XYZ file of C-alpha atoms in Angstrom:
241
model
C -8.023 48.373 -72.510
C -10.620 48.569 -69.092
C -12.270 45.259 -69.446
C -12.298 44.251 -65.473
C -10.683 46.173 -62.971
C -8.991 43.404 -60.714
C -9.974 43.702 -57.739
C -6.156 44.222 -55.587
C -5.700 42.273 -52.343
C -2.832 43.112 -49.675
C -1.902 39.859 -47.726
C 0.205 40.073 -45.120
C 2.546 37.381 -43.359
C 5.246 36.444 -42.136
C 5.482 33.358 -43.082
C 6.711 32.846 -47.036
C 5.499 29.813 -47.851
C 1.805 31.180 -47.146
C 2.029 34.071 -49.166
C 3.328 32.059 -52.340
C 0.484 29.640 -51.784
C -1.657 32.674 -51.055
C -0.429 34.784 -54.007
C -1.045 31.945 -56.700
C -4.204 31.348 -56.289
C -5.145 34.683 -55.823
C -3.868 35.544 -59.071
C -5.012 32.444 -60.299
C -8.677 33.750 -59.512
C -8.264 37.184 -60.994
C -7.151 39.696 -58.281
C -3.860 41.761 -57.883
C -1.392 41.226 -55.281
C 1.017 42.741 -52.955
C 2.040 41.656 -49.873
C 3.888 42.489 -47.693
C 5.813 39.854 -44.438
C 5.806 42.259 -41.421
C 3.330 44.789 -39.743
C 5.488 47.891 -40.364
C 5.320 47.278 -44.739
C 2.620 46.427 -44.785
C 0.607 48.978 -42.025
C 2.431 51.844 -44.365
C 1.758 49.817 -47.729
C -2.168 49.589 -46.502
C -1.965 53.494 -45.442
C -1.052 54.835 -48.513
C -2.860 52.086 -51.380
C -6.167 51.570 -51.712
C -7.180 47.965 -51.602
C -10.420 45.462 -51.373
C -9.064 43.175 -49.031
C -6.562 43.218 -46.437
C -5.247 39.497 -45.823
C -3.247 39.724 -42.557
C -1.695 37.131 -40.393
C -1.778 38.173 -36.266
C 0.986 37.084 -35.136
C 3.496 39.349 -37.725
C 7.271 40.709 -36.635
C 7.056 44.838 -35.075
C 3.529 45.562 -35.246
C 1.204 42.768 -34.833
C -2.820 42.204 -36.726
C -4.830 43.603 -34.540
C -2.988 47.066 -34.039
C -2.695 46.796 -37.502
C -6.465 46.885 -37.980
C -6.674 49.588 -35.324
C -4.727 52.190 -36.846
C -6.402 51.245 -40.265
C -10.027 51.452 -38.223
C -8.691 54.650 -36.778
C -7.507 56.295 -39.626
C -11.193 55.765 -41.318
C -9.699 52.817 -43.478
C -12.911 50.583 -44.212
C -11.585 47.687 -46.377
C -12.982 44.539 -45.689
C -9.793 42.831 -43.050
C -9.561 38.502 -43.018
C -7.709 37.243 -40.428
C -5.612 34.756 -40.625
C -4.447 33.169 -37.113
C -3.025 30.297 -35.824
C -5.238 27.061 -34.777
C -6.682 27.968 -30.965
C -6.178 31.612 -30.894
C -10.098 32.585 -29.712
C -8.636 35.258 -27.566
C -7.228 36.864 -30.198
C -9.744 36.526 -33.048
C -12.421 37.773 -30.842
C -10.159 40.771 -30.566
C -9.615 41.022 -34.000
C -13.091 40.834 -34.546
C -13.683 44.017 -31.972
C -11.545 46.130 -32.977
C -12.813 45.898 -36.701
C -11.989 42.795 -38.593
C -14.585 41.747 -40.907
C -13.840 37.859 -40.262
C -10.882 35.066 -39.555
C -9.445 32.169 -40.902
C -7.768 29.440 -38.814
C -4.650 27.548 -40.880
C -4.331 25.648 -42.267
C -6.625 26.683 -44.912
C -6.973 25.524 -48.377
C -6.984 28.905 -50.530
C -10.363 28.334 -51.629
C -11.439 28.640 -48.537
C -9.909 32.200 -48.810
C -11.218 32.857 -51.935
C -14.883 31.831 -50.607
C -15.127 34.141 -46.986
C -14.003 36.818 -49.779
C -16.943 36.263 -52.003
C -18.871 36.555 -48.803
C -17.292 39.693 -47.146
C -17.365 40.997 -50.670
C -21.223 40.583 -51.308
C -21.841 41.694 -48.016
C -19.903 45.191 -48.888
C -21.338 45.241 -51.983
C -25.101 44.673 -50.039
C -24.321 48.090 -48.447
C -22.874 50.190 -51.192
C -25.718 49.225 -54.121
C -28.691 50.719 -53.361
C -30.741 46.927 -53.652
C -34.319 47.317 -55.573
C -35.857 44.743 -53.493
C -35.687 46.669 -50.099
C -37.363 49.013 -49.333
C -35.091 49.627 -46.359
C -34.023 53.208 -47.660
C -36.070 54.822 -45.354
C -35.665 55.950 -42.413
C -36.528 54.186 -38.842
C -36.818 55.033 -36.048
C -37.178 53.292 -32.770
C -37.453 55.658 -29.016
C -34.607 57.864 -29.564
C -32.627 56.123 -32.223
C -33.573 56.358 -35.836
C -31.246 54.689 -38.616
C -30.825 55.706 -41.832
C -30.632 53.031 -44.531
C -29.637 55.459 -46.886
C -26.786 57.532 -45.586
C -25.704 54.643 -43.642
C -25.469 57.167 -40.583
C -27.621 56.175 -36.938
C -28.871 59.022 -34.504
C -29.410 58.476 -30.579
C -31.176 61.896 -29.538
C -29.872 63.726 -32.484
C -26.003 62.839 -32.224
C -24.409 60.566 -34.881
C -22.960 57.298 -33.768
C -19.640 56.151 -34.662
C -20.947 52.823 -35.137
C -18.290 50.190 -37.229
C -19.918 48.878 -40.639
C -20.815 45.585 -39.012
C -22.466 47.486 -35.454
C -24.597 49.446 -37.846
C -25.595 46.696 -40.449
C -26.484 45.135 -37.073
C -28.702 47.959 -35.176
C -30.424 48.159 -39.139
C -31.353 44.704 -38.760
C -32.623 44.176 -34.862
C -34.322 47.994 -35.716
C -36.256 46.444 -38.894
C -37.544 43.727 -36.467
C -38.767 45.463 -33.619
C -40.231 43.456 -31.263
C -38.725 40.186 -32.787
C -36.690 37.059 -30.863
C -33.890 36.694 -32.813
C -31.326 33.880 -32.287
C -27.819 33.805 -32.738
C -27.841 31.983 -35.856
C -30.185 33.605 -37.442
C -28.145 37.175 -36.672
C -25.024 35.206 -37.241
C -26.619 34.227 -41.085
C -28.315 37.123 -41.814
C -25.014 39.621 -40.619
C -21.419 37.534 -41.727
C -23.791 35.465 -44.189
C -21.976 31.604 -43.942
C -23.038 29.191 -41.074
C -19.915 29.559 -38.480
C -20.830 26.438 -36.775
C -21.808 27.739 -33.944
C -19.483 30.288 -32.928
C -21.859 32.551 -32.459
C -19.817 34.437 -29.538
C -18.805 36.928 -32.107
C -22.489 37.654 -31.956
C -22.712 38.821 -28.107
C -19.023 40.810 -28.469
C -20.684 42.991 -31.171
C -23.994 43.435 -29.479
C -21.976 44.563 -26.773
C -20.094 46.871 -28.634
C -23.449 47.782 -29.949
C -24.830 48.145 -26.627
C -21.847 50.720 -25.184
C -23.235 52.674 -27.732
C -26.296 53.241 -27.625
C -27.981 52.544 -24.409
C -27.136 54.572 -21.116
C -26.437 51.637 -19.114
C -25.154 48.659 -20.901
C -25.461 47.003 -17.606
C -29.746 47.482 -18.235
C -30.643 47.842 -21.945
C -33.204 49.503 -23.072
C -33.439 48.777 -26.513
C -31.833 45.483 -27.090
C -32.545 43.059 -24.117
C -30.892 39.789 -24.225
C -33.670 36.700 -24.394
C -32.509 34.065 -21.975
C -31.933 30.930 -23.674
C -33.158 32.204 -27.087
C -31.451 35.192 -28.576
C -31.638 38.706 -28.532
C -34.596 41.665 -29.205
C -34.921 45.109 -29.578
C -37.375 47.225 -28.310
C -39.036 50.562 -27.468
C -37.497 51.758 -23.878
C -40.183 50.987 -22.090
C -40.172 55.025 -20.020
C -40.089 54.353 -15.850
Protein backbone atom coordinates (compact mmCIF):
# COMPACT_ATOMS: atom_id res chain seq x y z
CA UNK A 1 0.00 0.00 0.00
CA UNK A 2 3.03 2.27 0.45
CA UNK A 3 3.92 2.56 -3.22
CA UNK A 4 5.23 6.09 -3.06
CA UNK A 5 5.30 8.40 -0.11
CA UNK A 6 3.56 11.57 -1.20
CA UNK A 7 5.43 14.73 -0.51
CA UNK A 8 3.49 17.09 1.74
CA UNK A 9 3.23 20.78 0.96
CA UNK A 10 1.80 23.60 3.03
CA UNK A 11 0.51 26.44 0.84
CA UNK A 12 -0.17 29.75 2.58
CA UNK A 13 -1.83 32.66 0.79
CA UNK A 14 -4.75 34.92 1.61
CA UNK A 15 -5.90 34.95 -2.01
CA UNK A 16 -8.29 32.07 -2.53
CA UNK A 17 -7.67 32.06 -6.28
CA UNK A 18 -3.94 31.44 -5.77
CA UNK A 19 -4.62 28.72 -3.20
CA UNK A 20 -7.00 27.01 -5.61
CA UNK A 21 -4.60 27.26 -8.54
CA UNK A 22 -1.62 25.95 -6.57
CA UNK A 23 -3.58 23.19 -4.85
CA UNK A 24 -4.96 21.93 -8.16
CA UNK A 25 -1.54 21.88 -9.86
CA UNK A 26 0.37 20.47 -6.90
CA UNK A 27 -2.13 17.66 -6.40
CA UNK A 28 -1.96 16.90 -10.11
CA UNK A 29 1.82 16.65 -9.74
CA UNK A 30 1.39 14.15 -6.90
CA UNK A 31 1.78 16.33 -3.82
CA UNK A 32 -0.42 16.19 -0.75
CA UNK A 33 -1.53 19.77 -0.09
CA UNK A 34 -2.55 21.54 3.12
CA UNK A 35 -3.63 25.17 2.87
CA UNK A 36 -3.89 28.15 5.19
CA UNK A 37 -5.16 31.68 4.54
CA UNK A 38 -3.60 33.62 7.39
CA UNK A 39 -0.28 33.69 9.18
CA UNK A 40 -1.52 32.59 12.59
CA UNK A 41 -3.14 29.41 11.25
CA UNK A 42 -0.14 28.75 9.00
CA UNK A 43 2.31 28.97 11.87
CA UNK A 44 0.24 26.63 14.05
CA UNK A 45 0.00 24.08 11.23
CA UNK A 46 3.71 24.36 10.38
CA UNK A 47 4.77 23.93 14.00
CA UNK A 48 2.63 20.85 14.60
CA UNK A 49 2.90 18.96 11.29
CA UNK A 50 5.79 17.87 9.12
CA UNK A 51 6.01 19.08 5.53
CA UNK A 52 8.46 18.63 2.68
CA UNK A 53 7.85 22.16 1.42
CA UNK A 54 6.18 25.38 2.52
CA UNK A 55 4.95 27.88 -0.07
CA UNK A 56 4.49 31.10 1.81
CA UNK A 57 2.96 34.41 0.78
CA UNK A 58 4.71 37.42 2.30
CA UNK A 59 1.70 39.63 2.98
CA UNK A 60 -0.61 37.71 5.28
CA UNK A 61 -3.18 38.62 7.93
CA UNK A 62 -2.02 38.43 11.60
CA UNK A 63 1.58 37.25 11.04
CA UNK A 64 3.51 37.96 7.85
CA UNK A 65 5.62 35.50 5.88
CA UNK A 66 8.90 36.85 7.17
CA UNK A 67 7.92 36.42 10.82
CA UNK A 68 6.65 32.92 10.10
CA UNK A 69 9.96 32.02 8.46
CA UNK A 70 11.89 33.48 11.40
CA UNK A 71 9.82 31.57 13.96
CA UNK A 72 10.13 28.27 12.12
CA UNK A 73 13.90 28.64 11.78
CA UNK A 74 14.17 29.58 15.47
CA UNK A 75 12.32 26.37 16.29
CA UNK A 76 14.92 24.50 14.17
CA UNK A 77 12.33 23.57 11.56
CA UNK A 78 14.43 23.38 8.38
CA UNK A 79 11.62 22.64 5.90
CA UNK A 80 12.42 24.39 2.60
CA UNK A 81 10.42 27.61 2.33
CA UNK A 82 9.54 29.18 -1.00
CA UNK A 83 8.36 32.75 -0.53
CA UNK A 84 5.65 34.13 -2.82
CA UNK A 85 5.84 37.86 -3.18
CA UNK A 86 4.15 40.70 -5.06
CA UNK A 87 5.91 42.03 -8.11
CA UNK A 88 8.63 44.31 -6.80
CA UNK A 89 9.07 43.91 -3.08
CA UNK A 90 12.81 43.61 -3.67
CA UNK A 91 13.64 44.43 -0.06
CA UNK A 92 11.10 41.94 1.27
CA UNK A 93 12.53 39.18 -0.86
CA UNK A 94 16.01 39.79 0.40
CA UNK A 95 14.84 39.98 4.01
CA UNK A 96 12.95 36.73 3.40
CA UNK A 97 16.14 35.04 2.30
CA UNK A 98 18.08 36.59 5.15
CA UNK A 99 15.78 35.07 7.76
CA UNK A 100 16.13 31.62 6.26
CA UNK A 101 13.78 31.17 3.30
CA UNK A 102 15.26 29.07 0.51
CA UNK A 103 13.92 30.89 -2.47
CA UNK A 104 11.24 33.24 -3.73
CA UNK A 105 8.93 33.72 -6.67
CA UNK A 106 7.26 36.93 -7.76
CA UNK A 107 3.60 37.04 -8.66
CA UNK A 108 2.17 36.44 -11.17
CA UNK A 109 3.89 33.07 -11.58
CA UNK A 110 2.92 29.96 -13.46
CA UNK A 111 2.29 26.74 -11.54
CA UNK A 112 4.97 25.16 -13.75
CA UNK A 113 7.49 27.62 -12.40
CA UNK A 114 6.52 26.78 -8.82
CA UNK A 115 7.00 23.06 -9.47
CA UNK A 116 10.36 23.71 -11.15
CA UNK A 117 11.57 25.73 -8.15
CA UNK A 118 10.41 23.01 -5.75
CA UNK A 119 12.31 20.42 -7.79
CA UNK A 120 15.45 22.56 -7.69
CA UNK A 121 15.15 23.00 -3.92
CA UNK A 122 14.44 19.28 -3.56
CA UNK A 123 17.62 18.43 -5.45
CA UNK A 124 19.63 20.68 -3.18
CA UNK A 125 18.13 19.20 -0.03
CA UNK A 126 18.78 15.70 -1.29
CA UNK A 127 22.34 16.58 -2.17
CA UNK A 128 22.82 17.69 1.41
CA UNK A 129 21.34 14.64 3.04
CA UNK A 130 22.32 11.80 0.74
CA UNK A 131 25.94 10.77 0.78
CA UNK A 132 27.00 11.42 -2.76
CA UNK A 133 29.47 8.77 -3.92
CA UNK A 134 31.04 10.92 -6.58
CA UNK A 135 32.12 13.54 -4.11
CA UNK A 136 34.97 12.49 -1.87
CA UNK A 137 34.02 15.49 0.26
CA UNK A 138 33.27 13.55 3.41
CA UNK A 139 36.73 14.38 4.76
CA UNK A 140 36.98 17.24 7.20
CA UNK A 141 38.42 20.41 5.71
CA UNK A 142 40.47 22.89 7.72
CA UNK A 143 41.41 26.42 6.72
CA UNK A 144 43.06 28.52 9.43
CA UNK A 145 40.99 28.15 12.60
CA UNK A 146 37.96 26.96 10.64
CA UNK A 147 37.07 23.31 10.32
CA UNK A 148 34.11 21.91 8.44
CA UNK A 149 32.75 18.36 8.78
CA UNK A 150 30.55 17.70 5.72
CA UNK A 151 29.16 14.39 6.99
CA UNK A 152 28.23 15.73 10.41
CA UNK A 153 26.94 18.92 8.80
CA UNK A 154 28.97 20.91 11.30
CA UNK A 155 31.45 23.76 11.12
CA UNK A 156 33.69 25.01 13.89
CA UNK A 157 35.75 28.11 14.54
CA UNK A 158 38.48 27.68 17.16
CA UNK A 159 36.78 24.43 18.18
CA UNK A 160 33.42 26.11 18.81
CA UNK A 161 30.43 25.01 16.72
CA UNK A 162 29.10 27.66 14.36
CA UNK A 163 25.36 28.18 14.16
CA UNK A 164 24.92 28.27 10.37
CA UNK A 165 21.78 28.11 8.27
CA UNK A 166 21.72 25.32 5.65
CA UNK A 167 22.56 27.88 2.93
CA UNK A 168 25.45 29.36 4.89
CA UNK A 169 26.81 25.87 5.51
CA UNK A 170 26.66 25.01 1.80
CA UNK A 171 28.32 28.27 0.89
CA UNK A 172 31.11 27.84 3.44
CA UNK A 173 31.73 24.27 2.30
CA UNK A 174 31.82 25.37 -1.32
CA UNK A 175 34.35 28.12 -0.51
CA UNK A 176 36.55 25.92 1.69
CA UNK A 177 36.75 23.20 -0.96
CA UNK A 178 37.95 25.86 -3.42
CA UNK A 179 40.45 27.67 -1.25
CA UNK A 180 42.39 30.48 -2.99
CA UNK A 181 40.17 30.44 -6.07
CA UNK A 182 38.39 33.61 -7.13
CA UNK A 183 34.71 32.72 -7.57
CA UNK A 184 32.29 35.04 -9.29
CA UNK A 185 28.76 35.57 -8.05
CA UNK A 186 27.16 33.79 -11.03
CA UNK A 187 29.20 30.65 -10.31
CA UNK A 188 28.15 30.76 -6.67
CA UNK A 189 24.49 31.32 -7.57
CA UNK A 190 24.53 28.40 -9.91
CA UNK A 191 26.33 26.11 -7.45
CA UNK A 192 24.41 26.94 -4.30
CA UNK A 193 21.02 27.98 -5.68
CA UNK A 194 21.21 25.77 -8.78
CA UNK A 195 19.50 27.75 -11.41
CA UNK A 196 19.91 30.99 -13.16
CA UNK A 197 18.73 33.96 -11.15
CA UNK A 198 19.54 36.16 -14.13
CA UNK A 199 21.60 38.79 -12.45
CA UNK A 200 20.04 38.72 -9.01
CA UNK A 201 23.42 38.29 -7.40
CA UNK A 202 22.45 40.38 -4.37
CA UNK A 203 21.40 37.09 -2.76
CA UNK A 204 25.01 35.90 -2.81
CA UNK A 205 26.20 39.14 -1.19
CA UNK A 206 23.56 38.86 1.53
CA UNK A 207 24.64 35.31 2.40
CA UNK A 208 28.34 36.16 2.25
CA UNK A 209 27.80 39.04 4.64
CA UNK A 210 25.93 36.76 7.06
CA UNK A 211 28.66 34.17 6.81
CA UNK A 212 31.28 36.82 7.56
CA UNK A 213 29.37 37.86 10.67
CA UNK A 214 29.79 34.32 11.93
CA UNK A 215 33.36 33.45 10.88
CA UNK A 216 35.27 36.74 10.89
CA UNK A 217 36.65 38.50 13.94
CA UNK A 218 35.99 41.80 12.19
CA UNK A 219 33.47 41.29 9.37
CA UNK A 220 34.34 44.74 7.95
CA UNK A 221 37.96 43.61 7.47
CA UNK A 222 37.62 39.96 6.57
CA UNK A 223 40.59 37.63 6.87
CA UNK A 224 39.02 34.49 5.41
CA UNK A 225 36.42 35.57 2.92
CA UNK A 226 37.72 38.38 0.76
CA UNK A 227 35.86 40.47 -1.79
CA UNK A 228 37.79 40.67 -5.05
CA UNK A 229 36.50 43.87 -6.59
CA UNK A 230 34.94 43.46 -9.99
CA UNK A 231 35.21 39.66 -9.81
CA UNK A 232 33.63 38.10 -6.77
CA UNK A 233 35.01 36.38 -3.69
CA UNK A 234 38.04 34.41 -2.57
CA UNK A 235 38.44 32.18 0.47
CA UNK A 236 41.92 31.97 1.96
CA UNK A 237 44.03 31.15 5.00
CA UNK A 238 44.13 34.26 7.19
CA UNK A 239 47.41 36.11 7.01
CA UNK A 240 48.87 36.23 10.48
CA UNK A 241 49.75 39.76 11.41
